[in-house]
């Protein structure tokens, strides 16, 4: 007789589910080994050296990719050189004393220091004035009126000097300065490193048991009785009996079992381990550019 509980109890669920979990763990382990091999084979050159005791030591040197490029060390620019001179429109009169240290010029609110000043000995007029270096941050207009200020002791009797500023601008084009450079970049910093992890795994195990049972019974019974009687001296008695019995029985039982195992795995790119992240930081710090000598 079919017993569903007994049929299900014969299924080794531990082997089925445990085997699936072992397969997931094995896949994760193979993925980790693949990552290690990728880092070692792609990112490093391996060599065998010996330590001070003669023991072989495996050492790894990062594989780098060299690039040569042109670096602009000084961009192209337009340079304007300004030369400032003083034009004496009217030298005035009665400038009887003083040197360049006793005078300065005022261009509006901007003070200009005098490098050299000359006076006409006869007319006592200002003959010429030379300026000291004017800072590049100062921009003065051409033809601007200048006032001569006396800084010396006493009173300078000179008056009437009319001075103008002459600005001579010369513009030149300076080409860019280009230096050929070479940079060495560790190859591991240029490509994604596979860190695959199984985020979740769903294991679905289904069992379907169908039982079919057929039973057939057939029974047939026939009875026949014949009798005759005559009362006489030569009387005759006749008895006839007929019996028939037929019985048929049929029984069948069929059990069908269907099994299905579905494993759904979702794998994602995992975060980089702290050790590998630190290695990449060190490799990035080693990246540097060096000038390349040109013939």
C-alpha positions in Angstrom: 0.0 0.0 0.0 1.3 3.4 -0.9 2.6 5.5 2.0 3.5 9.1 1.1 5.4 9.8 4.4 7.6 6.8 3.8 8.3 7.8 0.2 9.3 11.3 1.3 11.4 10.1 4.2 13.6 8.1 1.8 14.8 11.4 0.1 18.2 12.6 1.3 17.5 16.3 1.7 20.8 16.9 3.5 22.8 15.6 0.5 20.7 17.6 -1.9 20.8 21.0 -0.1 24.2 20.5 1.4 25.7 19.6 -2.0 24.2 22.7 -3.5 25.7 24.9 -0.7 29.0 23.2 -1.2 28.9 24.0 -4.9 28.2 27.7 -4.1 31.1 27.8 -1.6 33.4 26.1 -4.1 32.5 28.6 -6.8 33.3 31.5 -4.4 36.6 29.9 -3.6 37.5 29.5 -7.3 36.5 33.1 -7.9 38.9 34.3 -5.1 41.8 32.2 -6.5 41.1 33.6 -9.9 41.4 37.1 -8.5 44.7 36.3 -6.8 46.1 34.8 -10.0 45.0 37.9 -11.9 46.8 40.2 -9.6 50.0 38.1 -9.5 50.1 37.4 -13.3 48.9 40.7 -14.7 50.2 43.2 -12.2 53.6 41.8 -11.2 56.7 40.2 -12.6 57.9 37.3 -10.4 61.5 36.5 -9.8 63.3 34.1 -7.5 66.1 35.5 -5.3 68.0 34.2 -2.3 68.1 35.6 1.2 71.2 35.9 3.4 70.7 32.2 4.5 70.6 31.0 0.9 66.9 30.3 0.9 64.9 31.0 -2.2 62.6 33.9 -1.9 59.9 34.8 -4.4 59.8 38.6 -5.1 57.3 40.5 -7.2 58.0 43.7 -9.1 55.0 45.8 -10.3 54.5 45.8 -14.1 54.4 49.4 -15.4 53.3 51.0 -18.6 55.5 54.0 -19.8 54.0 56.9 -21.6 55.8 59.8 -23.3 54.0 63.1 -23.6 54.7 66.8 -24.2 54.2 69.0 -21.1 53.8 72.7 -21.5 56.1 74.2 -18.9 55.5 77.8 -20.0 52.4 78.7 -22.1 52.5 80.9 -25.1 51.9 84.5 -24.2 51.9 88.1 -25.4 54.4 90.2 -23.4 54.1 93.9 -23.4 57.2 95.9 -22.3 56.6 99.4 -21.2 59.3 102.1 -21.1 58.5 105.3 -19.1 60.3 108.5 -19.9 59.7 112.1 -18.9 59.1 114.8 -21.5 60.0 118.3 -20.4 57.4 120.6 -22.1 58.5 123.7 -20.0 61.5 123.6 -17.8 60.3 126.4 -15.6 62.8 128.7 -13.8 64.7 129.4 -10.6 65.5 125.7 -9.9 68.6 126.6 -8.0 69.4 123.5 -6.0 68.6 119.9 -5.5 69.5 116.5 -6.7 67.5 113.4 -7.7 67.1 112.6 -4.0 65.5 115.9 -3.3 62.7 115.5 -5.8 60.0 113.0 -6.9 57.2 113.0 -9.4 53.5 112.5 -8.9 51.4 111.0 -11.6 48.0 111.5 -10.1 48.2 109.6 -6.8 51.1 107.4 -8.0 54.6 108.4 -6.8 57.5 108.0 -9.2 61.0 108.0 -8.0 63.6 110.0 -9.9 66.9 108.4 -10.9 68.5 111.5 -12.3 67.6 115.2 -12.7 69.5 117.9 -14.6 69.1 121.7 -14.5 70.2 124.3 -17.0 72.9 126.3 -15.3 72.0 129.4 -17.2 68.2 129.5 -17.1 67.9 127.4 -13.9 65.3 125.4 -15.7 64.6 121.6 -15.6 66.6 120.1 -18.4 65.9 116.4 -18.1 64.6 113.8 -15.7 65.3 110.1 -15.6 62.9 107.7 -13.8 63.8 104.7 -11.7 62.2 101.3 -12.5 58.4 101.5 -12.5 56.8 98.4 -11.1 55.0 96.2 -13.6 51.8 96.4 -11.5 51.6 100.1 -12.2 49.9 101.2 -15.4 50.2 104.9 -16.4 48.7 106.7 -19.3 50.8 108.2 -22.1 50.8 112.0 -22.0 49.8 112.1 -18.3 50.8 115.3 -16.5 53.5 115.0 -13.9 54.0 117.2 -10.9 57.6 117.8 -9.7 57.7 117.7 -5.9 60.6 119.0 -3.9 61.6 116.8 -0.9 64.8 118.6 0.2 65.3 120.9 3.2 64.5 124.5 2.8 62.5 126.2 0.1 63.0 125.4 -3.6 62.3 128.6 -5.5 61.8 126.8 -8.8 58.4 127.0 -10.5 56.6 126.5 -13.8 58.0 123.1 -14.8 55.6 121.4 -17.2 56.3 117.7 -17.4 54.5 114.9 -19.3 54.9 111.1 -19.1 55.8 109.3 -22.3 54.9 105.6 -22.3 56.5 103.5 -25.0 54.9 100.0 -25.4 56.5 97.1 -27.2 54.6 93.9 -27.7 56.4 90.6 -28.3 55.0 87.1 -28.8 56.7 84.5 -26.6 56.2 80.9 -27.8 55.3 78.1 -25.4 58.0 76.1 -23.8 57.4 72.4 -24.2 59.3 69.7 -22.3 59.0 66.0 -23.3 58.1 64.0 -20.2 57.8 60.3 -19.5 55.5 58.7 -16.9 55.5 55.2 -15.6 52.1 53.9 -14.4 51.6 50.6 -12.7 49.2 48.5 -14.9 47.1 47.4 -11.9 46.0 51.1 -11.4 44.7 51.2 -14.9 42.2 48.3 -15.0 39.4 47.0 -12.8 40.3 44.1 -10.6 37.7 41.3 -10.4 36.3 40.9 -6.9 33.3 38.7 -7.5 31.1 37.6 -4.6 27.8 35.7 -4.5 25.4 38.1 -3.0 22.7 35.5 -2.5 21.8 32.0 -3.6 18.2 30.6 -3.7 17.8 26.8 -3.6 14.4 25.4 -4.6 13.9 21.6 -4.3 10.5 20.2 -5.4 9.3 16.7 -5.1 6.1 15.5 -6.8 4.8 12.0 -6.0 1.8 10.5 -8.0 0.2 7.2 -7.0 -2.2 5.4 -9.2 -4.1 2.3 -7.9 -6.6 0.2 -10.0 -8.8 -2.6 -8.5 -11.3 -4.8 -10.6 -13.5 -7.6 -9.2 -15.9 -9.8 -11.3 -18.2 -12.5 -9.9 -20.8 -14.7 -11.8 -23.0 -17.5 -10.3 -25.5 -19.7 -12.3 -27.8 -22.4 -10.8 -30.2 -24.8 -12.7 -32.5 -27.5 -11.2 -34.8 -29.9 -13.1 -37.1 -32.4 -11.4 -39.9 -34.8 -12.5 -42.1 -37.5 -10.6 -44.7 -40.0 -11.6 -46.7 -42.2 -9.2 -47.4 -45.6 -10.6 -46.3 -49.0 -10.1 -43.6 -48.4 -12.5 -43.2 -44.9 -11.3 -40.2 -42.8 -12.4 -38.5 -40.1 -10.6 -35.9 -37.8 -12.5 -33.8 -35.1 -10.9 -31.4 -32.8 -12.8 -29.2 -30.1 -11.2 -26.7 -27.6 -12.8 -24.5 -25.1 -11.0 -22.1 -22.4 -12.4 -19.8 -20.0 -10.5 -17.3 -17.5 -12.0 -15.1 -15.0 -10.0 -12.5 -12.6 -11.4 -10.3 -10.1 -9.4 -7.7 -7.6 -10.7 -5.5 -5.1 -8.8 -2.6 -2.7 -9.9 -0.6 0.0 -8.1 1.8 2.6 -9.7 3.9 5.3 -8.0 5.6 8.1 -10.0 8.2 10.5 -8.5 9.3 13.8 -10.1 12.2 15.7 -8.7 13.3 19.3 -9.6 16.2 21.3 -8.2 16.6 25.0 -9.1 19.5 27.1 -7.9 19.4 30.8 -8.5 22.7 32.7 -7.9 23.2 36.4 -8.0 26.9 37.5 -8.2 28.1 41.1 -7.9 31.4 43.0 -7.9 32.5 43.1 -4.3 34.3 46.0 -2.5 38.0 46.0 -2.8 39.7 44.4 0.3 41.6 46.9 2.5 45.0 45.2 1.8 44.6 45.5 -2.0 43.4 49.1 -1.7 46.5 49.9 0.3 48.7 48.3 -2.3 47.1 50.4 -5.1 47.5 53.5 -3.0 51.2 52.8 -2.7 51.5 52.1 -6.5 49.7 55.4 -7.2 52.1 57.3 -5.0 55.0 55.9 -7.1 53.7 57.4 -10.3 56.0 60.3 -11.3 57.0 62.2 -14.4 60.6 62.6 -15.5 62.0 64.8 -18.2 63.2 63.0 -21.3 66.4 64.3 -22.9 66.0 65.3 -26.5 68.7 65.3 -29.1 
